[in-house]
Amino acid sequence: MKALVKARAERGIWMQDVPTPEIGPADVLVKVRKTGICGTDVHIYNWDEWAQQTVPVPLVTGHEYAGEIAAVGAEVRHLQVGQRVSGEGHVVGLRSRAARAGKYHLDPETKGIGVNLPGAFAEYVRIPAFNIVPLPDSVDDEIGAILDPLGNAVHTALSFDIVGEDVLITGAGPIGIMGAAVARHVGARHVVITDVNPQRLALAAEVADVVPVNVASQSLEEQMQRLGMREGFDVGLEMSGAPPALEQMLDHMVMGGRIALLGIPARPFPFDLGRIVFRMITLKGIYGREMFETWHKMLAMLESGLDVRKVITGRLAAADYGEAFARAAAGEPGKIILDW
Ligand code: NAD
Ligand code: ZN
């Protein structure tokens, strides 16, 4: 089969012929239809420090996918060939205390499809049946292929009660924009999203009814005054990984505000913890999605009117992966989907 392989320990990714994966008794073979290119894939493509330390070569990459079940293992009873599916890209162990308590997303033995395990940028991918999430008819393959990052957005946005609250989102990347759409959908009062990239802020305003603020040229205070906000944001969703964004968020939270942190800083940075203490801020780290509560909630919200389709700004054939990765690495405003 054709697959995109991180074949060499250097910048790039290469389309190669590789054997179709064999499946075990508890696995499913998925015929891949659409895949999403993620920031993680760009790190692997660029072969940065994180990728060098994490990804074994050669490896088929990719973890955002939707497709159709092509075969099921001997022990798989609840899934059928032909079913349309997506699935969780984190493969968990079942031995830890957290996993045995049903909190699979907290399992310390987690491995990542397309990061440490063979991935979905391929005609076929092997997925444990446990990880498979069937798609409702109303969720088509391209939306199915972005459920992984939408899940990040949903997990972060639903970490704290935001109904009737004022929410600040820092970072209008695809996940920040989808987080803003989710915050709107579930009933936040004001949703303000910041970035330093005007194209991304324009896309945010197209996807959801939010207030975009370019913090490189506009004052966040002025926007808050205009909205009639007096004390600060109740909930913050940090989705940039940029240290100045977290500083700015802290400066604009209410006393006792709650912050969910999804953005991954490129490197450690100095940070004044005293501000968290004196302002009695709650910080919560977010990694991945909750298995499988986040999946349930996001499918339910998509079925009840959550619309994130406009966050897809590139649709290319898998054969055009060179152009797709070049665009992703150059900062495409939204998600790029590859058609297999
Ligand atoms: P992205 O890199 O596409 O978007 C980040 C955005 O932050 C960019 O548009 C950038 O211009 C903006 N930004 C930079 N400086 C800023 C500032 N001072 N204020 C406001 N915005 C600023 O990322 P993404 O794919 O949307 O993902 C969001 C973040 O979440 C990234 O840091 C990513 O690494 C991380 N992530 C975490 C998880 C997890 O499980 N925790 C999963 C996926 C992605
Ligand atoms: Zn991803």
Coordinates of C-alpha atoms and ligand atoms in Angstrom, one line a residue:
M1 CA 0.0 0.0 0.0
K2 CA 1.0 3.7 -0.4
A3 CA 1.9 5.5 2.9
L4 CA 3.7 8.6 4.0
V5 CA 6.8 7.5 5.8
K6 CA 9.2 9.4 8.0
A7 CA 11.9 7.3 6.3
R8 CA 15.0 9.2 7.4
A9 CA 16.2 11.2 10.4
E10 CA 16.1 14.6 8.5
R11 CA 13.6 17.2 7.4
G12 CA 10.9 15.8 5.1
I13 CA 8.4 13.0 4.5
W14 CA 8.2 10.5 1.7
M15 CA 5.5 8.5 -0.1
Q16 CA 6.5 4.8 -0.2
D17 CA 5.1 1.4 -0.8
V18 CA 4.9 -0.5 2.5
P19 CA 3.2 -3.8 3.5
T20 CA -0.4 -3.5 4.5
P21 CA -0.6 -3.9 8.3
E22 CA -1.5 -7.2 9.7
I23 CA -4.1 -7.1 12.5
G24 CA -4.3 -9.0 15.8
P25 CA -7.4 -10.6 17.2
A26 CA -8.5 -7.4 19.0
D27 CA -7.7 -5.0 16.1
V28 CA -9.5 -3.5 13.2
L29 CA -8.0 -2.6 9.8
V30 CA -9.3 0.7 8.6
K31 CA -9.3 1.7 4.9
V32 CA -8.4 5.4 5.2
R33 CA -10.4 7.9 3.3
K34 CA -9.4 11.3 4.7
T35 CA -6.6 12.4 7.0
G36 CA -5.9 15.7 8.7
I37 CA -2.4 17.3 8.9
C38 CA -1.7 18.3 12.5
G39 CA 0.9 20.6 14.1
T40 CA 2.5 17.3 15.5
D41 CA 2.9 16.1 11.9
V42 CA 4.7 19.4 11.0
H43 CA 7.0 18.9 14.0
I44 CA 7.8 15.4 12.6
Y45 CA 8.2 16.7 9.1
N46 CA 10.6 19.5 10.3
W47 CA 12.4 16.9 12.4
D48 CA 12.8 19.2 15.4
E49 CA 14.2 18.3 18.8
W50 CA 11.0 16.9 20.1
A51 CA 10.5 14.7 17.0
Q52 CA 14.1 13.4 17.1
Q53 CA 13.6 12.3 20.7
T54 CA 10.2 10.8 20.2
V55 CA 9.7 9.3 16.7
P56 CA 11.4 6.1 15.6
V57 CA 12.4 6.0 11.9
P58 CA 11.2 4.6 9.6
L59 CA 7.6 5.2 10.7
V60 CA 4.3 5.7 8.9
T61 CA 3.0 8.9 10.4
G62 CA -0.5 10.5 10.8
H63 CA -3.1 10.2 13.5
E64 CA -6.2 12.2 12.3
Y65 CA -8.3 10.0 10.1
A66 CA -11.7 8.8 9.0
G67 CA -12.4 5.7 6.9
E68 CA -14.1 2.5 6.6
I69 CA -13.6 -0.8 8.4
A70 CA -11.9 -3.3 5.9
A71 CA -11.3 -6.2 8.3
V72 CA -11.9 -7.1 12.0
G73 CA -9.8 -9.3 14.2
A74 CA -11.2 -12.7 15.4
E75 CA -12.2 -11.4 18.9
V76 CA -14.0 -8.2 17.6
R77 CA -17.7 -8.6 17.9
H78 CA -19.2 -5.1 18.0
L79 CA -17.8 -3.7 14.7
Q80 CA -18.5 -4.7 11.1
V81 CA -16.7 -4.5 7.8
G82 CA -17.9 -1.4 5.9
Q83 CA -18.7 0.7 9.0
R84 CA -17.6 4.3 8.7
V85 CA -15.3 5.2 11.6
S86 CA -12.7 7.4 13.2
G87 CA -10.9 6.7 16.4
E88 CA -8.7 7.7 19.3
G89 CA -5.1 8.0 18.4
H90 CA -3.8 7.3 21.9
V91 CA -3.3 3.6 22.5
V92 CA -3.5 3.0 26.2
G93 CA -2.4 0.3 28.6
L94 CA -4.9 -1.3 30.9
R95 CA -2.6 -2.0 33.9
S96 CA -2.3 1.4 35.6
R97 CA -4.5 2.6 38.4
A98 CA -6.0 5.3 36.2
A99 CA -6.8 2.9 33.4
R100 CA -8.4 0.4 35.8
A101 CA -10.5 3.2 37.2
G102 CA -11.7 3.9 33.6
K103 CA -9.7 7.1 33.3
Y104 CA -7.9 5.9 30.2
H105 CA -6.7 9.4 29.2
L106 CA -4.5 9.4 32.4
D107 CA -2.8 6.1 31.6
P108 CA 1.0 6.6 31.8
E109 CA 1.8 3.8 29.2
T110 CA 0.0 5.7 26.4
K111 CA 1.5 5.4 22.9
G112 CA 0.5 7.5 19.9
I113 CA -0.6 6.2 16.5
G114 CA 1.6 8.0 13.9
V115 CA 4.0 9.1 16.6
N116 CA 5.3 5.9 18.2
L117 CA 3.1 3.4 16.4
P118 CA 2.4 3.0 12.6
G119 CA 0.0 5.8 11.5
A120 CA -2.9 6.7 9.3
F121 CA -1.2 8.6 6.4
A122 CA -1.7 5.4 4.5
E123 CA -4.2 3.4 2.5
Y124 CA -4.8 1.2 5.6
V125 CA -4.1 1.6 9.3
R126 CA -4.3 -0.9 12.1
I127 CA -6.3 0.4 15.1
P128 CA -7.2 -1.5 18.3
A129 CA -11.0 -2.1 18.2
F130 CA -11.1 -0.4 21.7
N131 CA -10.1 2.9 20.1
I132 CA -12.6 2.8 17.2
V133 CA -15.4 5.4 17.2
P134 CA -18.2 4.8 14.7
L135 CA -19.3 7.9 12.8
P136 CA -22.9 8.9 12.5
D137 CA -24.2 9.5 8.9
S138 CA -24.3 13.2 9.6
V139 CA -20.6 13.4 10.2
D140 CA -18.8 13.1 6.9
D141 CA -15.3 11.8 6.3
E142 CA -13.6 15.3 6.3
I143 CA -15.1 16.2 9.6
G144 CA -14.3 12.7 10.8
A145 CA -10.7 13.4 9.9
I146 CA -10.6 16.4 12.3
L147 CA -12.3 14.9 15.3
D148 CA -8.9 14.4 16.9
P149 CA -8.1 18.2 17.1
L150 CA -11.8 19.0 17.6
G151 CA -11.5 16.6 20.6
N152 CA -8.6 18.7 22.0
A153 CA -10.7 21.8 21.6
V154 CA -13.8 20.2 23.3
H155 CA -11.7 18.6 26.1
T156 CA -10.2 22.1 26.9
A157 CA -13.4 24.1 26.4
L158 CA -15.4 21.8 28.6
S159 CA -12.8 21.6 31.4
F160 CA -14.6 24.3 33.3
D161 CA -18.2 25.5 33.4
I162 CA -18.4 28.2 30.8
V163 CA -22.1 28.7 30.5
G164 CA -22.8 32.4 30.8
E165 CA -19.1 33.1 31.5
D166 CA -16.7 35.3 29.7
V167 CA -14.0 33.3 28.0
L168 CA -10.6 34.3 26.7
I169 CA -8.9 32.0 24.2
T170 CA -5.2 32.8 23.4
G171 CA -4.1 31.4 20.0
A172 CA -6.3 31.2 16.9
G173 CA -4.8 28.1 15.4
P174 CA -7.2 25.4 14.2
I175 CA -7.7 24.2 17.8
G176 CA -8.2 27.6 19.3
I177 CA -10.7 28.5 16.6
M178 CA -12.6 25.2 17.2
G179 CA -12.4 25.8 20.9
A180 CA -14.1 29.2 20.3
A181 CA -16.8 27.6 18.3
V182 CA -17.4 25.1 21.1
A183 CA -17.5 27.8 23.7
R184 CA -20.1 29.7 21.7
H185 CA -22.1 26.5 21.1
V186 CA -22.4 25.6 24.8
G187 CA -23.4 29.1 25.8
A188 CA -20.5 31.3 27.0
R189 CA -21.4 35.0 27.1
H190 CA -18.4 36.7 25.4
V191 CA -15.8 34.7 23.6
V192 CA -12.7 36.7 22.9
I193 CA -9.9 35.1 20.8
T194 CA -6.4 36.5 20.5
D195 CA -3.5 35.9 18.0
V196 CA -0.8 37.9 16.3
N197 CA -1.7 36.6 12.9
P198 CA -4.5 38.6 11.1
Q199 CA -5.4 35.7 8.7
R200 CA -6.1 33.3 11.5
L201 CA -8.2 35.9 13.4
A202 CA -10.2 36.5 10.2
L203 CA -10.8 32.8 9.9
A204 CA -11.8 32.6 13.6
A205 CA -14.5 35.3 13.0
E206 CA -15.7 33.3 9.9
V207 CA -16.0 30.0 11.8
A208 CA -17.7 31.4 15.0
D209 CA -19.4 34.4 16.4
V210 CA -16.4 35.5 18.4
V211 CA -14.5 38.7 19.1
P212 CA -11.0 38.5 17.4
V213 CA -8.3 40.6 18.9
N214 CA -4.9 41.1 17.3
V215 CA -2.7 41.6 20.4
A216 CA 0.2 42.8 18.2
S217 CA -1.8 45.9 17.3
Q218 CA -5.0 46.1 19.4
S219 CA -5.5 46.6 23.2
L220 CA -7.3 43.8 24.9
E221 CA -8.5 46.2 27.6
E222 CA -10.3 48.3 25.1
Q223 CA -12.1 45.3 23.7
M224 CA -13.1 44.3 27.2
Q225 CA -14.5 47.8 27.9
R226 CA -16.4 47.8 24.7
L227 CA -18.0 44.5 25.7
G228 CA -18.9 45.9 29.1
M229 CA -16.6 43.6 31.0
R230 CA -15.5 45.1 34.3
E231 CA -13.4 42.5 36.2
G232 CA -11.8 40.2 33.7
F233 CA -12.3 36.8 32.1
D234 CA -13.8 34.0 34.1
V235 CA -12.3 31.2 32.1
G236 CA -9.1 31.1 30.0
L237 CA -8.2 28.6 27.3
E238 CA -4.5 28.8 26.5
M239 CA -4.1 27.4 23.0
S240 CA -1.0 29.1 21.7
G241 CA 1.9 27.7 23.7
A242 CA 3.4 31.2 23.6
P243 CA 4.7 32.5 27.0
P244 CA 3.5 36.1 26.3
A245 CA 0.0 34.8 25.7
L246 CA -0.1 33.1 29.1
E247 CA 1.2 36.3 30.8
Q248 CA -1.5 38.4 29.0
M249 CA -4.2 35.9 30.0
L250 CA -3.1 36.0 33.7
D251 CA -3.3 39.8 33.5
H252 CA -6.9 39.8 32.3
M253 CA -8.5 37.1 34.5
V254 CA -10.9 37.7 37.4
M255 CA -9.7 36.8 40.9
G256 CA -10.2 33.1 41.2
G257 CA -10.3 32.6 37.4
R258 CA -9.9 29.2 35.9
I259 CA -7.4 28.4 33.1
A260 CA -7.1 25.3 31.0
L261 CA -3.7 24.9 29.3
L262 CA -3.5 23.1 26.0
G263 CA -0.7 25.0 24.2
I264 CA 2.7 23.4 24.4
P265 CA 5.6 25.8 25.0
A266 CA 8.5 25.1 22.8
R267 CA 10.9 25.2 25.7
P268 CA 10.8 25.9 29.5
F269 CA 10.4 29.6 30.4
P270 CA 10.5 31.6 33.7
F271 CA 7.1 32.2 35.2
D272 CA 6.0 34.1 38.3
L273 CA 3.9 31.5 40.3
G274 CA 3.1 34.2 42.9
R275 CA 0.6 35.7 40.5
I276 CA -1.3 32.4 40.5
V277 CA -1.2 32.3 44.3
F278 CA -2.3 35.9 45.0
R279 CA -5.0 35.8 42.4
M280 CA -6.2 32.3 43.4
I281 CA -6.1 31.1 39.8
T282 CA -6.8 27.4 39.0
L283 CA -4.6 26.0 36.3
K284 CA -5.4 22.7 34.6
G285 CA -3.2 20.9 32.0
I286 CA -5.0 19.3 29.1
Y287 CA -3.5 16.4 27.0
G288 CA -5.5 14.7 24.3
R289 CA -9.1 13.8 24.8
E290 CA -11.0 12.0 27.5
M291 CA -11.7 8.4 26.4
F292 CA -14.5 8.3 25.4
E293 CA -16.5 11.1 27.0
T294 CA -15.0 13.8 24.8
W295 CA -15.8 11.7 21.7
H296 CA -19.4 11.4 22.9
K297 CA -19.8 15.1 23.6
M298 CA -18.2 16.3 20.3
L299 CA -20.4 14.0 18.2
A300 CA -23.4 15.1 20.1
M301 CA -22.6 18.7 19.6
L302 CA -21.9 18.2 15.8
E303 CA -25.3 16.5 15.6
S304 CA -26.9 19.5 17.4
G305 CA -25.5 22.3 15.3
L306 CA -21.8 22.8 16.1
D307 CA -20.3 23.7 12.7
V308 CA -16.5 23.7 12.3
R309 CA -16.2 22.9 8.6
K310 CA -14.8 26.3 7.7
V311 CA -11.7 25.6 9.7
I312 CA -10.7 23.3 6.8
T313 CA -8.9 25.6 4.4
G314 CA -7.0 23.0 2.3
R315 CA -8.2 19.9 0.5
L316 CA -5.5 17.9 -1.4
A317 CA -5.0 14.5 -2.9
A318 CA -2.6 12.4 -0.8
A319 CA -0.3 12.3 -3.8
D320 CA 0.1 16.1 -3.4
Y321 CA 1.6 15.6 0.1
G322 CA 4.6 17.7 -0.8
E323 CA 2.5 20.8 -1.4
A324 CA 0.3 20.0 1.6
F325 CA 3.2 19.7 4.0
A326 CA 4.9 22.8 2.6
R327 CA 1.6 24.8 3.1
A328 CA 1.2 23.3 6.6
A329 CA 4.8 24.2 7.6
A330 CA 4.4 27.7 6.2
G331 CA 1.4 28.4 8.5
E332 CA -1.7 27.6 6.6
P333 CA -4.5 29.4 8.6
G334 CA -6.7 26.3 8.9
K335 CA -6.7 22.5 8.6
I336 CA -5.4 20.7 5.6
I337 CA -7.1 17.4 4.6
L338 CA -5.5 14.7 2.5
D339 CA -7.8 12.5 0.4
W340 CA -6.6 8.9 0.1
Ligands
NAD1 P1 -1.0 26.5 16.1 O1 0.5 26.6 16.3 O2 -1.5 26.4 14.7 O3 -1.6 27.8 16.7 C1 -1.1 28.6 17.7 C2 -1.4 30.1 17.5 O4 -0.9 30.9 18.5 C3 -0.8 30.6 16.2 O5 -1.8 31.1 15.3 C4 0.1 31.7 16.7 O6 0.1 32.9 15.8 C5 -0.6 32.1 18.0 N1 0.2 32.9 18.9 C6 1.5 33.1 19.0 N2 1.8 34.1 19.9 C7 0.7 34.5 20.4 C8 0.3 35.4 21.4 N3 1.3 36.1 22.1 N4 -1.0 35.6 21.8 C9 -1.9 34.9 21.1 N5 -1.7 34.0 20.2 C10 -0.4 33.8 19.8 O7 -1.5 25.4 17.0 P2 -2.8 24.4 17.1 O8 -2.6 23.3 16.1 O9 -4.1 25.2 17.0 O10 -2.6 23.9 18.5 C11 -2.7 24.8 19.6 C12 -1.6 24.5 20.7 O11 -2.0 23.3 21.3 C13 -0.2 24.3 20.1 O12 0.7 24.8 21.1 C14 -0.1 22.8 20.1 O13 1.3 22.4 20.2 C15 -0.9 22.4 21.3 N6 -1.5 21.0 21.2 C16 -1.6 20.4 22.4 C17 -2.3 19.2 22.5 C18 -2.4 18.5 23.8 O14 -2.9 17.4 23.8 N7 -2.1 19.2 24.9 C19 -2.7 18.6 21.3 C20 -2.6 19.2 20.1 C21 -2.0 20.5 20.1
ZN2 ZN -3.5 16.0 15.8

